[in-house]
PDB file of C-alpha atoms in Angstrom:
ATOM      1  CA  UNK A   1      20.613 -15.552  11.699  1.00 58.00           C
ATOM      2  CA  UNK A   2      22.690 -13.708   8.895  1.00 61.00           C
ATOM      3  CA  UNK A   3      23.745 -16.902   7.569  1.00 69.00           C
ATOM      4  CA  UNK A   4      19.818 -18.151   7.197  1.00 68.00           C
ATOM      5  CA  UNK A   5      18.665 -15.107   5.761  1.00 61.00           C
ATOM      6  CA  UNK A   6      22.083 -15.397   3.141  1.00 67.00           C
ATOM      7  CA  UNK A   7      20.986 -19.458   2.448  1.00 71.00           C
ATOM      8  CA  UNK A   8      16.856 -18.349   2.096  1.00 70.00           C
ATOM      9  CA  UNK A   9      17.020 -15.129   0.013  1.00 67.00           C
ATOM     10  CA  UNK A  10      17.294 -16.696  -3.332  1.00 69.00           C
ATOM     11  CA  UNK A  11      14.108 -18.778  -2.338  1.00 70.00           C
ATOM     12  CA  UNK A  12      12.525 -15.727  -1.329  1.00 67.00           C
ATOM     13  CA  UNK A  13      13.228 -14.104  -5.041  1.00 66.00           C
ATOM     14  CA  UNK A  14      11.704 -16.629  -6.282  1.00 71.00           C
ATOM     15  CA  UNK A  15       8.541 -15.332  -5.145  1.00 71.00           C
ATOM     16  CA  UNK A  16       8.626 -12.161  -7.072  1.00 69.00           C
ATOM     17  CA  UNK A  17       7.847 -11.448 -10.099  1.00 68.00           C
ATOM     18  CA  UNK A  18       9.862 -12.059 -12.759  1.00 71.00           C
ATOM     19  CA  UNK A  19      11.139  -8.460 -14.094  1.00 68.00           C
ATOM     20  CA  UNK A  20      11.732  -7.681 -10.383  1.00 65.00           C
ATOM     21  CA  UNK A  21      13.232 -11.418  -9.670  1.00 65.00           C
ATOM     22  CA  UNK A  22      15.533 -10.572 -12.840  1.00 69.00           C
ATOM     23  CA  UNK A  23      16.884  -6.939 -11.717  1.00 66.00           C
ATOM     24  CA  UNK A  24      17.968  -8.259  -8.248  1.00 63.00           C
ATOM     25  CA  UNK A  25      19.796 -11.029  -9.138  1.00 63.00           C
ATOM     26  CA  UNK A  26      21.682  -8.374 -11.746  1.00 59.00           C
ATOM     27  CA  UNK A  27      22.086  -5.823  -9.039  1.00 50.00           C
ATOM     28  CA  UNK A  28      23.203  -8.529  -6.491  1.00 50.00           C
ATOM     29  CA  UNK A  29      25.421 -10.385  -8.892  1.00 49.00           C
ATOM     30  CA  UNK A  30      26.730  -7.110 -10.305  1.00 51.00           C
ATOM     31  CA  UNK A  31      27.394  -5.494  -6.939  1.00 47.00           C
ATOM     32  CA  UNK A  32      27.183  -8.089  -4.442  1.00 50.00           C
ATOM     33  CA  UNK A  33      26.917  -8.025  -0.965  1.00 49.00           C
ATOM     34  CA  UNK A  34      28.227  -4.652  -0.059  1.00 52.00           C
ATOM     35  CA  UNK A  35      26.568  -0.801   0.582  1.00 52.00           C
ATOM     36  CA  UNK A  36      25.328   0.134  -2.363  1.00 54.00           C
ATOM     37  CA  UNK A  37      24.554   3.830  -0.922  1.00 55.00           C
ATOM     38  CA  UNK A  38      27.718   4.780  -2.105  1.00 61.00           C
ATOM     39  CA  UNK A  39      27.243   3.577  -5.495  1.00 65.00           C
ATOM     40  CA  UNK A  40      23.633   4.924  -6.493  1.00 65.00           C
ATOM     41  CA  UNK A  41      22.004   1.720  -6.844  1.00 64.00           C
ATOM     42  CA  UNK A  42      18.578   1.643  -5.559  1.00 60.00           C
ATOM     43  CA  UNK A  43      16.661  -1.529  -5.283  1.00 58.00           C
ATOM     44  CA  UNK A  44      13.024  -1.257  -4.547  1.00 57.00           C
ATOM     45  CA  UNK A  45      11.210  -1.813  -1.156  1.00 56.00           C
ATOM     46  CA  UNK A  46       8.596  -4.429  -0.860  1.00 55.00           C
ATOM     47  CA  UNK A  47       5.778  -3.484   1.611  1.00 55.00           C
ATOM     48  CA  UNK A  48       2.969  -5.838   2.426  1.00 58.00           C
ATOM     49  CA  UNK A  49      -0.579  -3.952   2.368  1.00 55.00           C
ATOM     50  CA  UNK A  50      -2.349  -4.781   5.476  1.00 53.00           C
ATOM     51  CA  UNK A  51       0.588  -5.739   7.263  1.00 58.00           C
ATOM     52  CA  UNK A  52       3.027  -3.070   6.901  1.00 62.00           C
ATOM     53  CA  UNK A  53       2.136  -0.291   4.848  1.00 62.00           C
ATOM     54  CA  UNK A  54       1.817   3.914   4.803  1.00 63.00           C
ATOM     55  CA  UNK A  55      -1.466   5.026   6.273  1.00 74.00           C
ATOM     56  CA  UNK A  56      -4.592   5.805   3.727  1.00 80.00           C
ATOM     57  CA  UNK A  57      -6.857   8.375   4.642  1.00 86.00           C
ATOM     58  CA  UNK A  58     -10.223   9.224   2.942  1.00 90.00           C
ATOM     59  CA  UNK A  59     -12.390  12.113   2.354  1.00 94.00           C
ATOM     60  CA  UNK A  60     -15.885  11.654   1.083  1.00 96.00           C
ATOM     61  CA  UNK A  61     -17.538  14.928  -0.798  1.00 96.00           C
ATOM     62  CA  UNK A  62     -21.064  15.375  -1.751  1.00 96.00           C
ATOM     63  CA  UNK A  63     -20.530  13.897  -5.113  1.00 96.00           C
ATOM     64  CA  UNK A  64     -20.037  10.044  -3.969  1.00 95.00           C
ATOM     65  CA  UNK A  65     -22.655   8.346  -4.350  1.00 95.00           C
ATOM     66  CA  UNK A  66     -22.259   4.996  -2.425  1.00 94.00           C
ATOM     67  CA  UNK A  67     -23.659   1.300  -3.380  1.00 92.00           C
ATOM     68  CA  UNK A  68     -25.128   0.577  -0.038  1.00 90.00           C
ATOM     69  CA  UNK A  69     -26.285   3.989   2.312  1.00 91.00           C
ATOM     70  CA  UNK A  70     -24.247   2.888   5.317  1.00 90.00           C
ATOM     71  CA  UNK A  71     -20.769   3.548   2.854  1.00 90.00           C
ATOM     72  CA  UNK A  72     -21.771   7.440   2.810  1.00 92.00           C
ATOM     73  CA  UNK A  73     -21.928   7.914   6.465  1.00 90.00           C
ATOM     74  CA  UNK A  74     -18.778   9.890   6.271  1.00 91.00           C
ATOM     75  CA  UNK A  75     -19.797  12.514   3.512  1.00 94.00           C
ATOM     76  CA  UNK A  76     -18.953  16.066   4.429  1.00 94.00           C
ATOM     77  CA  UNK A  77     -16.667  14.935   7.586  1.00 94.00           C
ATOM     78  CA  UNK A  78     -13.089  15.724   7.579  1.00 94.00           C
ATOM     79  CA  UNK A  79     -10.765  12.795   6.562  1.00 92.00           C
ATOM     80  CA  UNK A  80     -10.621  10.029   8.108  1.00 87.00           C
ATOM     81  CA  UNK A  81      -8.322   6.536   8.188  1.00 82.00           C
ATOM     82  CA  UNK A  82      -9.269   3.964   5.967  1.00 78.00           C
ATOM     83  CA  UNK A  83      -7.767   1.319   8.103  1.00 67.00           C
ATOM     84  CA  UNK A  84      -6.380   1.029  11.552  1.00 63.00           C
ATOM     85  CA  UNK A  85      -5.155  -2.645  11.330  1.00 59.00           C
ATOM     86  CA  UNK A  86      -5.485  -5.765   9.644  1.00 58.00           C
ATOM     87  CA  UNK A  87      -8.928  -6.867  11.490  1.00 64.00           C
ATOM     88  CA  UNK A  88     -10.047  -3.489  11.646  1.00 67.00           C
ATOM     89  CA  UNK A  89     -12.436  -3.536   8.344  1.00 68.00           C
ATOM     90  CA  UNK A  90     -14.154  -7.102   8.339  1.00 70.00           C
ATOM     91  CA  UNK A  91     -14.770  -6.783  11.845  1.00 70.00           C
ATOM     92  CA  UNK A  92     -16.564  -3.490  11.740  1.00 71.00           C
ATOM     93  CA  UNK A  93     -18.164  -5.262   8.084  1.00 76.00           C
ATOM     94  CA  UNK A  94     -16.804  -2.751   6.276  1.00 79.00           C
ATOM     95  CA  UNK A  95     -15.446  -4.276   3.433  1.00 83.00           C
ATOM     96  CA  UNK A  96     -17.789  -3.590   0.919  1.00 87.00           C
ATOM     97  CA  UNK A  97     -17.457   0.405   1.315  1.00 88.00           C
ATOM     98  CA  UNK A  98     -13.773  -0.128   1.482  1.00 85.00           C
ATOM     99  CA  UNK A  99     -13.373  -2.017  -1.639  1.00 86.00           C
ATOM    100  CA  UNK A 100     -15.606   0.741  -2.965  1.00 90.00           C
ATOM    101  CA  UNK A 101     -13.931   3.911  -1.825  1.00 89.00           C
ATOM    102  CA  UNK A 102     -10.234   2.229  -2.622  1.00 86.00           C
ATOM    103  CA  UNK A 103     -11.318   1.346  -6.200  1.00 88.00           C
ATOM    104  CA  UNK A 104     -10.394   2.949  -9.321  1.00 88.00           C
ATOM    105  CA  UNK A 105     -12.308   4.388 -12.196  1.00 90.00           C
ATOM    106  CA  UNK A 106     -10.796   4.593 -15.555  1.00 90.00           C
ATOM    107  CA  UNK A 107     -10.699   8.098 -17.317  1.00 89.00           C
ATOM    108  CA  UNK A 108     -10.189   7.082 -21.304  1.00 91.00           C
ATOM    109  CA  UNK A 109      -9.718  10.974 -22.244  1.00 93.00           C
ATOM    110  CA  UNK A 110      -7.355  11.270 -19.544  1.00 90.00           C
ATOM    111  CA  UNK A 111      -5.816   7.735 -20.238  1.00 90.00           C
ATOM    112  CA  UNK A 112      -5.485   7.375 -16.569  1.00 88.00           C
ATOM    113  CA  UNK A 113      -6.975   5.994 -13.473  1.00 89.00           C
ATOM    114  CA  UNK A 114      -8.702   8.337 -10.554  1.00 91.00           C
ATOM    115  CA  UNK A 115     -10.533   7.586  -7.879  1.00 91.00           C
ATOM    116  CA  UNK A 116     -14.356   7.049  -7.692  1.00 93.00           C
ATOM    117  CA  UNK A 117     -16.152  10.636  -8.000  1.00 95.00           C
ATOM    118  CA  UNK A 118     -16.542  12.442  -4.695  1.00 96.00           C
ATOM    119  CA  UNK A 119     -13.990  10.231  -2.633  1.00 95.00           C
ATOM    120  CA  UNK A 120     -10.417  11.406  -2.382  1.00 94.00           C
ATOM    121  CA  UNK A 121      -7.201   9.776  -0.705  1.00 89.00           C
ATOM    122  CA  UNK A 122      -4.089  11.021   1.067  1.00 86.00           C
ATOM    123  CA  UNK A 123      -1.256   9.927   2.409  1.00 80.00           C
ATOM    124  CA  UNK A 124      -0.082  11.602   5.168  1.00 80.00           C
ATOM    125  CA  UNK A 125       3.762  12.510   5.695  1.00 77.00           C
ATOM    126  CA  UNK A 126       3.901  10.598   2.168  1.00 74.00           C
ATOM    127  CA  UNK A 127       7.829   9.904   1.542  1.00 71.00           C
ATOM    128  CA  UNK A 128       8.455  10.275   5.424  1.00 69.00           C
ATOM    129  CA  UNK A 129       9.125   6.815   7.468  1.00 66.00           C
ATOM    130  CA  UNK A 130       6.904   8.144  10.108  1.00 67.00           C
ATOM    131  CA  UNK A 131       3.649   7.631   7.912  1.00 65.00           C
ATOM    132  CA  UNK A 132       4.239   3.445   8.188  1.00 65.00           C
ATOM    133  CA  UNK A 133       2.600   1.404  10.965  1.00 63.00           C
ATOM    134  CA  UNK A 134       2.392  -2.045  11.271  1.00 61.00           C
ATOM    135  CA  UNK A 135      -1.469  -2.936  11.080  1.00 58.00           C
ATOM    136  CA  UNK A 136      -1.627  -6.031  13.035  1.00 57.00           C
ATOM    137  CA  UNK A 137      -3.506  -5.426  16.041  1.00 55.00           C
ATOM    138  CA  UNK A 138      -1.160  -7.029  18.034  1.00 58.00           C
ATOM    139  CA  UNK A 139       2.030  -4.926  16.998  1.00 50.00           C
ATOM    140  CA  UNK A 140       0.036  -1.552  17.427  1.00 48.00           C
TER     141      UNK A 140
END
């Protein structure tokens, strides 16, 4: 199995983006195949959103304003999860108020991005391994 993975992972970094495809292949050539802990390298971690990713959780306040009534059934309750799993949103048809709540909204005096007035996020036990699931129904 090691020996696949070793004969497949410059395939696979071909796949990322270049400034990330670039910085590996430095790191790995520079390093190579041992522990960097002890060295202070840190290479990034690539999570795939909807497969394996940290849990999103939503608050709506009085000042969202939704597209379509049915998104702003959960103004004034207590936060809730976006998501459960990977099925979870088109089955319930809830894509359209999830694309809306999960959007950003550019502030140009701030030169920043925020989320959508009245809706905010959280991650909870953000940094922590314990706030990743996997979201496939069948891994649950």
């Amino acid at each position: 199995m090691a020996a696949t993975l070793a004969r497949l992972l410059p395939l696979l970094l071909l796949l990322l983006p270049p400034p990330l495809r670039e910085y590996l292949s430095a790191s790995e050539i520079q390093h190579g195949a041992k522990d960097d802990a002890a060295t202070g390298v840190l290479h990034p971690i690539v999570m795939v959103p909807g497969v394996i990713c940290p849990h999103v959780e939503a608050r709506l306040t009085e000042a969202y304003h939704p597209s379509v009534p049915r998104c702003g059934a959960m103004i004034g309750k207590p936060w809730f999860g976006l998501w459960e799993n990977a099925t979870d949103v088109p089955a319930h048809d809830y894509l359209e108020c999830f694309k809306e709540q999960m959007s950003l909204v550019y502030d140009p005096a701030a030169n920043d991005y925020r989320n959508p007035p009245g809706v905010d996020t959280r991650i909870p036990n953000f940094g922590s391994a314990s706030g990743f699931s996997d979201k496939r129904p069948l891994h649950t």
